[in-house]
Tab-separated table of C-alpha atoms in Angstrom:
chain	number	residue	atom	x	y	z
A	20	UNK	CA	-22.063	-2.717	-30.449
A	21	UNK	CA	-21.523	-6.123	-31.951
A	22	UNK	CA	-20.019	-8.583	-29.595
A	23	UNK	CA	-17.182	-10.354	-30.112
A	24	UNK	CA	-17.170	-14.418	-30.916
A	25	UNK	CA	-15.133	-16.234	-28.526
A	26	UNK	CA	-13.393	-17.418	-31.203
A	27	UNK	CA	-12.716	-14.873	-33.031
A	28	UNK	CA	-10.744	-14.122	-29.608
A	29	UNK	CA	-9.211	-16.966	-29.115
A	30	UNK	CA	-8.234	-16.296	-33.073
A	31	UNK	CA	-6.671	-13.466	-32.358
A	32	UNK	CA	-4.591	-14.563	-29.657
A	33	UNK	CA	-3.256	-17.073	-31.520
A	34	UNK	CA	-2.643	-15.232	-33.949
A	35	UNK	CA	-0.436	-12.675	-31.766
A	36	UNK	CA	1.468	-15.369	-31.007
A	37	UNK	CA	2.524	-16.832	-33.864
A	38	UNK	CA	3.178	-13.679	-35.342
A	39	UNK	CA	5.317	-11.941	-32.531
A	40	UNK	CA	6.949	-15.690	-32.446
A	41	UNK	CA	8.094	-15.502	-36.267
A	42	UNK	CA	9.508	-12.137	-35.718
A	43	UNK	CA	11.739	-13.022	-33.337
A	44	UNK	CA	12.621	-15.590	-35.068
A	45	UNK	CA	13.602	-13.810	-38.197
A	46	UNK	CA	15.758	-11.440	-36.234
A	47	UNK	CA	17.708	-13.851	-33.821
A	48	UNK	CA	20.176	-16.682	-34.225
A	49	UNK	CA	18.218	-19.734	-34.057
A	50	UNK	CA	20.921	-22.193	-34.600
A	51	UNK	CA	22.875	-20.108	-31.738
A	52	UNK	CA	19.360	-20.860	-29.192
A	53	UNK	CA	19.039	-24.472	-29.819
A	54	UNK	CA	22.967	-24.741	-29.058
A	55	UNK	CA	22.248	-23.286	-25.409
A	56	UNK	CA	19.108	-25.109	-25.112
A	57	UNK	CA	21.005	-28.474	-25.892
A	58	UNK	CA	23.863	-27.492	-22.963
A	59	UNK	CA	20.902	-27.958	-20.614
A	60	UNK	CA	21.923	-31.133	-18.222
A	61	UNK	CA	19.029	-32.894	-17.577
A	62	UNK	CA	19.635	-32.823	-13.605
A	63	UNK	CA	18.649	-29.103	-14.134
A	64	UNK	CA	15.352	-30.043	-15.876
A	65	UNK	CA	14.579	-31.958	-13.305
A	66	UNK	CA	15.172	-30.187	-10.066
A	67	UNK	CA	13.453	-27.270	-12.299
A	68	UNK	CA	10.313	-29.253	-12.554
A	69	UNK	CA	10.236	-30.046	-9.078
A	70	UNK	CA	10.760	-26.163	-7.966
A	71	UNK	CA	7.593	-26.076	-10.180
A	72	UNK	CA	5.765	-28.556	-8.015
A	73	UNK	CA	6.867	-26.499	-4.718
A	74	UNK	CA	4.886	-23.566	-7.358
A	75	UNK	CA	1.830	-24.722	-7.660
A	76	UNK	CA	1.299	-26.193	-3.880
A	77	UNK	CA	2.107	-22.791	-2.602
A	78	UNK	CA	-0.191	-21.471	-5.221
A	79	UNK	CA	-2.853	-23.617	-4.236
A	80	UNK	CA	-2.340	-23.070	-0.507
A	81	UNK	CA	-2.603	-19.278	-1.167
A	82	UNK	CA	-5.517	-19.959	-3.051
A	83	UNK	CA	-7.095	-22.079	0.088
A	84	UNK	CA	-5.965	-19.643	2.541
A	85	UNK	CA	-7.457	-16.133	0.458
A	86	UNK	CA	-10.926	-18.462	-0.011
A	87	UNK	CA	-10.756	-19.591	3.696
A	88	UNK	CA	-10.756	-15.341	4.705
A	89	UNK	CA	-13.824	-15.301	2.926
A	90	UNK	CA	-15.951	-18.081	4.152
A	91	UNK	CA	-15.199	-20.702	1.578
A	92	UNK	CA	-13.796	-24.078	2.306
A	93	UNK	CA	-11.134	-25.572	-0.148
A	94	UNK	CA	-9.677	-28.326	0.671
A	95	UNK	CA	-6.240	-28.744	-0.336
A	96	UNK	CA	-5.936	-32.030	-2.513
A	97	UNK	CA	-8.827	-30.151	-4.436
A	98	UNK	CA	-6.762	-26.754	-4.757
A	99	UNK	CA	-3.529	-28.471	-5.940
A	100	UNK	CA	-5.594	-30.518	-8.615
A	101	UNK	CA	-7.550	-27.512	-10.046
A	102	UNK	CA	-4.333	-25.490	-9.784
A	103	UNK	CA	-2.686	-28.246	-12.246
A	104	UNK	CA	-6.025	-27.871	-14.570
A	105	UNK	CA	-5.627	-24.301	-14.296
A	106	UNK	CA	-1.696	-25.002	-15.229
A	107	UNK	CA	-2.284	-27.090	-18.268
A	108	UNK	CA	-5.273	-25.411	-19.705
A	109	UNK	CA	-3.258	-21.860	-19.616
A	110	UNK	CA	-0.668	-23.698	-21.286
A	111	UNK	CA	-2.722	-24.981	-24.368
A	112	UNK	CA	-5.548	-22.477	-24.788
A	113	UNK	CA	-5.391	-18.848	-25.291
A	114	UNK	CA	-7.310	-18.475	-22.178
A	115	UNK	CA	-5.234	-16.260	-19.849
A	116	UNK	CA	-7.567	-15.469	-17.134
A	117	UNK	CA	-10.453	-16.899	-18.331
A	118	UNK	CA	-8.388	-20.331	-17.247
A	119	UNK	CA	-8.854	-19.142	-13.672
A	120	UNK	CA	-12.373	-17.800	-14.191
A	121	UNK	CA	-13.041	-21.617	-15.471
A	122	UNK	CA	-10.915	-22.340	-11.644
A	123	UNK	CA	-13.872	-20.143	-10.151
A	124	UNK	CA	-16.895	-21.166	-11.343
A	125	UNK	CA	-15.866	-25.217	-11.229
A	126	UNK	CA	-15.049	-24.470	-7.428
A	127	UNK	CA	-18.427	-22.361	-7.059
A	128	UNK	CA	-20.575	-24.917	-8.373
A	129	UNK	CA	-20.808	-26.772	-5.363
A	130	UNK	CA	-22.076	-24.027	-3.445
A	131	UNK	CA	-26.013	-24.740	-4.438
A	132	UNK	CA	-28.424	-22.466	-6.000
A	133	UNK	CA	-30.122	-20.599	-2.934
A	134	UNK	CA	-29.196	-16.751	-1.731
A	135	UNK	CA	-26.799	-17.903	0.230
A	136	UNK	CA	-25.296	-20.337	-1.832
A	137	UNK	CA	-25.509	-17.233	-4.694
A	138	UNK	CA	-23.140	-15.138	-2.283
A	139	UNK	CA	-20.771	-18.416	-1.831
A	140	UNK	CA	-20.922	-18.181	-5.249
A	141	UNK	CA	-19.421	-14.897	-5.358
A	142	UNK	CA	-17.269	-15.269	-2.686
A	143	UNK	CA	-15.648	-18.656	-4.536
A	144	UNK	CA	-15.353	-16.370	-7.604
A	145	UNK	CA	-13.420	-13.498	-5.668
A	146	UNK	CA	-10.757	-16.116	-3.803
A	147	UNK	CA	-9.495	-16.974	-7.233
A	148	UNK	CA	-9.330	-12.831	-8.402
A	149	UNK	CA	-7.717	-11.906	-5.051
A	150	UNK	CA	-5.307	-15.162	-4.800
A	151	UNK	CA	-4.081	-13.652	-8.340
A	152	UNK	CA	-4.539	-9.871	-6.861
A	153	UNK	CA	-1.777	-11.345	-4.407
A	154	UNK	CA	0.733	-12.462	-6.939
A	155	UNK	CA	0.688	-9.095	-8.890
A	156	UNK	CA	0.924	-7.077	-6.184
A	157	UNK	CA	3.953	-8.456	-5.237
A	158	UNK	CA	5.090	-8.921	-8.645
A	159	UNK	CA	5.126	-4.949	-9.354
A	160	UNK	CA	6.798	-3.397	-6.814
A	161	UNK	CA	9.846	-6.489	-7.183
A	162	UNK	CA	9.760	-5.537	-10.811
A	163	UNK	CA	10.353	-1.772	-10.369
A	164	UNK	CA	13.422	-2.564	-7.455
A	165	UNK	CA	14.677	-4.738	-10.379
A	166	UNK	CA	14.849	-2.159	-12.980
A	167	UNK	CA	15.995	0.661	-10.213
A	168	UNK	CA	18.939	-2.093	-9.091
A	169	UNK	CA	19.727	-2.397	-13.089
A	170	UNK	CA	19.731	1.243	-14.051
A	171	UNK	CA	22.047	2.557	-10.947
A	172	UNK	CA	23.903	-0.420	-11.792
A	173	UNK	CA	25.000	0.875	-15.081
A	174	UNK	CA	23.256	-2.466	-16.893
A	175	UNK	CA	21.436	-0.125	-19.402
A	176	UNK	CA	24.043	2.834	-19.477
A	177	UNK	CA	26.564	1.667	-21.699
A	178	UNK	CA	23.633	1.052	-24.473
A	179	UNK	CA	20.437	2.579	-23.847
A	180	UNK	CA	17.102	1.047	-24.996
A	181	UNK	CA	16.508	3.994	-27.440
A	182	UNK	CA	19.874	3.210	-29.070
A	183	UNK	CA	19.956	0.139	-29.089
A	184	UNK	CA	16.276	0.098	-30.596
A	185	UNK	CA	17.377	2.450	-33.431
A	186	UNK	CA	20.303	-0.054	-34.433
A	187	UNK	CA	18.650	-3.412	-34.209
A	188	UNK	CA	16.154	-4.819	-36.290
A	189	UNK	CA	14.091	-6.381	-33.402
A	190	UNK	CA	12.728	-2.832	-33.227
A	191	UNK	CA	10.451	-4.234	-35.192
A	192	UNK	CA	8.940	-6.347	-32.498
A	193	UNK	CA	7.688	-2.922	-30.966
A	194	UNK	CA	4.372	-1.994	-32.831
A	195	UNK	CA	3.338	-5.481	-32.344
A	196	UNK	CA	3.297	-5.278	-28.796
A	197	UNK	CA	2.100	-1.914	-28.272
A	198	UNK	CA	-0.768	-2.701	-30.601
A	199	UNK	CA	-1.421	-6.230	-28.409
A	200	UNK	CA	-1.216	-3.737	-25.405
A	201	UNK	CA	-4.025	-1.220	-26.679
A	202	UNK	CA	-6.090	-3.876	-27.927
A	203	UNK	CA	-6.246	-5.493	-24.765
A	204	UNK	CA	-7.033	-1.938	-22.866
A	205	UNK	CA	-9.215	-1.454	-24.779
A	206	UNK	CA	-11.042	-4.500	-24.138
A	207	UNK	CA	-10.661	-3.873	-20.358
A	208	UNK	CA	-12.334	-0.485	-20.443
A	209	UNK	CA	-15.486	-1.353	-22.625
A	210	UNK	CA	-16.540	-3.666	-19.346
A	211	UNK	CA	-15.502	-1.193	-16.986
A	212	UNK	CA	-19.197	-0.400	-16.249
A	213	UNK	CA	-20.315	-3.870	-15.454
A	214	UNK	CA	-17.033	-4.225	-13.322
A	215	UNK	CA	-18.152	-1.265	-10.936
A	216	UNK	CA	-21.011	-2.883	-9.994
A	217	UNK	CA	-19.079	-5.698	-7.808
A	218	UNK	CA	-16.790	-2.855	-6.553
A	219	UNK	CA	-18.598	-2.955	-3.377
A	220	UNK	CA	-19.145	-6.191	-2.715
A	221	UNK	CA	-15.490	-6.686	-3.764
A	222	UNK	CA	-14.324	-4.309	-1.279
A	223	UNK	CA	-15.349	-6.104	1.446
A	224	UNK	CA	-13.986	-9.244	0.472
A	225	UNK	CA	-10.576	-7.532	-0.421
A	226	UNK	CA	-10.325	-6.059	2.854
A	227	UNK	CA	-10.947	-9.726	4.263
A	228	UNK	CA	-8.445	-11.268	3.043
A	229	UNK	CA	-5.545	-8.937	2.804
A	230	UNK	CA	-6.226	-6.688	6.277
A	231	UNK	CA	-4.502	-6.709	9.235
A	232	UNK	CA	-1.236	-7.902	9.815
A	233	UNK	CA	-1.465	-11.218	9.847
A	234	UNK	CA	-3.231	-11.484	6.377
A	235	UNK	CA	-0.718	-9.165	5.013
A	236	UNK	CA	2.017	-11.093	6.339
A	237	UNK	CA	0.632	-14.320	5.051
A	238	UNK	CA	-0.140	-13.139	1.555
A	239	UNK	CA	3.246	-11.120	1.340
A	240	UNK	CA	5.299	-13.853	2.381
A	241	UNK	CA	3.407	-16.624	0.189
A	242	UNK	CA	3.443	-14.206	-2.847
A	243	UNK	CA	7.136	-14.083	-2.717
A	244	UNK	CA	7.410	-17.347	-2.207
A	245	UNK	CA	5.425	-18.115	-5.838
A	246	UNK	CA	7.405	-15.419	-7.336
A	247	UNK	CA	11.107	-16.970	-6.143
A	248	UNK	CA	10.259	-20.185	-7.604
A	249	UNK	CA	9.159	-18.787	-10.823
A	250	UNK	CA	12.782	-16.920	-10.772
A	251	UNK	CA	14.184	-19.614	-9.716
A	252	UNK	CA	13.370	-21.905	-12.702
A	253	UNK	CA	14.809	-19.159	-15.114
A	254	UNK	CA	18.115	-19.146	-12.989
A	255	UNK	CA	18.116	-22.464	-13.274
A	256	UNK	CA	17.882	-22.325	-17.330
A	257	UNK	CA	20.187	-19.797	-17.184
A	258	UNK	CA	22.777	-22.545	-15.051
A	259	UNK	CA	22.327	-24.736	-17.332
A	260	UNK	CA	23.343	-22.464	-20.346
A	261	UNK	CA	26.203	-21.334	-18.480
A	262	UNK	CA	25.148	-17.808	-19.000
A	263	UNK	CA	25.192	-17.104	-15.272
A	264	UNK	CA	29.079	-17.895	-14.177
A	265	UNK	CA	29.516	-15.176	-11.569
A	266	UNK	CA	27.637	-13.435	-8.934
A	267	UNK	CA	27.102	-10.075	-11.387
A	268	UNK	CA	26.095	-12.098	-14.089
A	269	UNK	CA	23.503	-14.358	-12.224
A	270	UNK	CA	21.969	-10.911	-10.372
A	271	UNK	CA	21.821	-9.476	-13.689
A	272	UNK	CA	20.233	-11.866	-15.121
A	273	UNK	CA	17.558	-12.797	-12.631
A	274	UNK	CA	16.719	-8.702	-12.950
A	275	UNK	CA	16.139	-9.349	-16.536
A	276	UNK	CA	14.214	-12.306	-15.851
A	277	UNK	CA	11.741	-10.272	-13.696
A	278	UNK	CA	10.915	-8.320	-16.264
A	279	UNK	CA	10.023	-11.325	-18.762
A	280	UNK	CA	7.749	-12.087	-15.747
A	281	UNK	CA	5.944	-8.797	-15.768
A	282	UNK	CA	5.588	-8.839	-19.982
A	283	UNK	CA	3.770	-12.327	-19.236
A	284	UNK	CA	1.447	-10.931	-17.377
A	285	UNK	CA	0.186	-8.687	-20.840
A	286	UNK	CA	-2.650	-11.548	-21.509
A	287	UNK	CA	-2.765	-11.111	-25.916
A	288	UNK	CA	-0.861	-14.566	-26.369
A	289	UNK	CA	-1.002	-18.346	-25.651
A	290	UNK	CA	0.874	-18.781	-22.102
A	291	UNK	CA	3.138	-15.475	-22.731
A	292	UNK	CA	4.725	-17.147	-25.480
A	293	UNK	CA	5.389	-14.048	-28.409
A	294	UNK	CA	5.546	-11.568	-25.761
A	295	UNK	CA	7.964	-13.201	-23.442
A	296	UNK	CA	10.354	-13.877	-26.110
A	297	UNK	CA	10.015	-10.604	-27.933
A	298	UNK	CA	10.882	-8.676	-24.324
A	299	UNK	CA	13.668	-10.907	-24.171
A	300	UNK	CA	14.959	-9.954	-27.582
A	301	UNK	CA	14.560	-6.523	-26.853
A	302	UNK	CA	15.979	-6.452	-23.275
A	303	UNK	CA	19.150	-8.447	-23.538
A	304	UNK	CA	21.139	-6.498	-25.925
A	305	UNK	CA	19.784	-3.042	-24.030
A	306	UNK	CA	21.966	-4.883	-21.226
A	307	UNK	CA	24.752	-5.583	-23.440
A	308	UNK	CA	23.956	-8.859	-23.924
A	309	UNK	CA	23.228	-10.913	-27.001
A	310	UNK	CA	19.271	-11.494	-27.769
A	311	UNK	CA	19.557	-15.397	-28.330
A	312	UNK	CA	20.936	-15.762	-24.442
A	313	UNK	CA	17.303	-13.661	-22.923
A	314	UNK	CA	15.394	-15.845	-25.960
A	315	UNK	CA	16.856	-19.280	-25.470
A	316	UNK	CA	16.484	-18.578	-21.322
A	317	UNK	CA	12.294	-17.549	-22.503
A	318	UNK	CA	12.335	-20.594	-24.992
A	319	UNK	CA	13.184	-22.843	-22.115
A	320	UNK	CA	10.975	-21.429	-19.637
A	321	UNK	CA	8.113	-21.770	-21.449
A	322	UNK	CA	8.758	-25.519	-22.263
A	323	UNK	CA	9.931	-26.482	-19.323
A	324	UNK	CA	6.615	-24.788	-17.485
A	325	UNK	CA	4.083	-26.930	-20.144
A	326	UNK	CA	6.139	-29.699	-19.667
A	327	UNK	CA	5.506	-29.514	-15.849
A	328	UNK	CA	1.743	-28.886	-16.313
A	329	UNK	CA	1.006	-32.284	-17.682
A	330	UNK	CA	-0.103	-33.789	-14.493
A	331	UNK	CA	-3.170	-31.245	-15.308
A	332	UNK	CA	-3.657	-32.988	-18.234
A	333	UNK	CA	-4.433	-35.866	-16.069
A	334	UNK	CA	-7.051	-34.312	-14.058
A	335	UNK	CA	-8.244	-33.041	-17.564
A	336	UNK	CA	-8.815	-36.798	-18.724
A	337	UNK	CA	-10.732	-37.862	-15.723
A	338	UNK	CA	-12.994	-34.683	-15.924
A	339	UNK	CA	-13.757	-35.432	-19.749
């Protein structure tokens, strides 16, 4: 089998983007988004930007403290500035995790070249897999109380997804994403063999860092720590619109908001943008909401989150 080009990858990434962007845009009220994006006070941006600082330090310390489990010193000035690489590079290539394979292997490096500095190697390479293991396994089960909370709730009652599918024309946003979805399954399992040969070795080191209670309690209370500022800087945009005026309405909307995290994690675009938006479209008015509140509140995110990466860029300059 013919291998693929890396850019023919990065191509088609791109490509999923812009074209999952465009529909969206042909079925939504732009003028109506750039009205609630304007209503944004810039107090908001900035206390949102900060709450994104507090995100990548406890990222990094996660990332120090998973590595440390295993035997490999980071130090933390050094895990907050590849962090903001990591950040800013996500942001403007369609890297996904190859971004924090690049975190791996520029960390790994300094282990040498001997045996032991091979199974460093390794070891460096599986603290930045199982300091991302951590996030998602938080992530999931958060995601599934959300949509639990919003179906008892009667959120999705009054119009179900199917119906509301079959009379909107962001239906159409479905076969892209379910084709970006089997594309990138299919992409997983054609390396499946190579992956089972680390299964062992990864064992170990999974059962390093996330066994016993104290490593549990560590990862599950720094994972949820990650994953309220993420929600937080969505509520935040969502303040700012004045889409969240009550309790019910702010609950409901950080539910929704959840969900936009979990599409993101679906690596065929640049950053999430395309898919973030398009779940947006789609899960708003299955709420009984209007799309352009869920895609102004994804619009926002995303610039607000390049926007904060930029100190990245910095470390980016001095590298080149």
């Amino acid at each position: 089998m013919m291998r693929q080009r890396p850019w023919f990858k990065l191509l088609l990434r791109w490509a999923a983007t812009i074209i999952i962007l465009a529909l969206v845009i042909r079925y939504v009220d732009v003028s109506g988004i750039l009205a609630r994006l304007r209503t944004i006070p810039p107090s908001l941006v900035v206390l949102a930007i900060v709450v994104s600082v507090i995100q990548v330090v406890l990222s990094a310390w996660r990332w120090r403290y998973t590595a440390g489990r295993l035997g490999v010193s980071v130090p933390m000035t050094f895990a907050v500035r590849e962090y903001y690489l990591a950040t800013f590079l996500n942001q403007v290539l369609p890297g996904g995790v190859m971004v924090d394979v690049n975190r791996a292997w520029r960390h790994s490096r300094a282990q040498g070249q001997g045996a032991a500095e091979r199974s460093e190697q390794l070891s460096a390479v599986h603290a930045v897999v199982l300091e991302r293991l951590s996030g998602q396994l938080v992530l999931l089960p958060v995601v599934v109380l959300a949509v639990v909370v919003l179906w008892s709730s009667g959120a999705f009652s009054g119009q179900p997804l199917a119906a509301e599918l079959s009379l909107s024309p962001v239906y159409w946003l479905l076969p892209p994403l379910l084709a970006g979805v089997g594309i990138w399954l299919l992409w997983v399992s054609g390396r499946l063999t190579s992956l089972r040969r680390y299964l062992g070795r990864l064992g170990g080191d999974l059962q390093r860092a996330f066994a016993g209670w104290r490593n549990g309690t560590v990862q599950l209370l720094t994972s949820l720590a990650v994953l309220g500022t993420y929600l937080t800087v969505f509520v935040l945009l969502a303040l700012g619109m004045g889409l969240a005026t009550d309790g019910t309405s702010l609950l409901l909307t950080a539910a929704l908001c959840l969900l936009l995290l979990l599409a993101m994690v679906v690596p065929i675009t640049v950053s999430g943008w395309g898919v973030r938006e398009g779940a947006a479209a789609l899960l708003w008015p299955a709420a009984g909401l209007p799309a352009e509140q869920g895609v102004a509140i994804s619009i926002g995110y995303g610039a607000l989150i390049f926007l904060a990466s930029w100190p990245g860029a910095l470390v980016f300059l001095k590298r080149a």
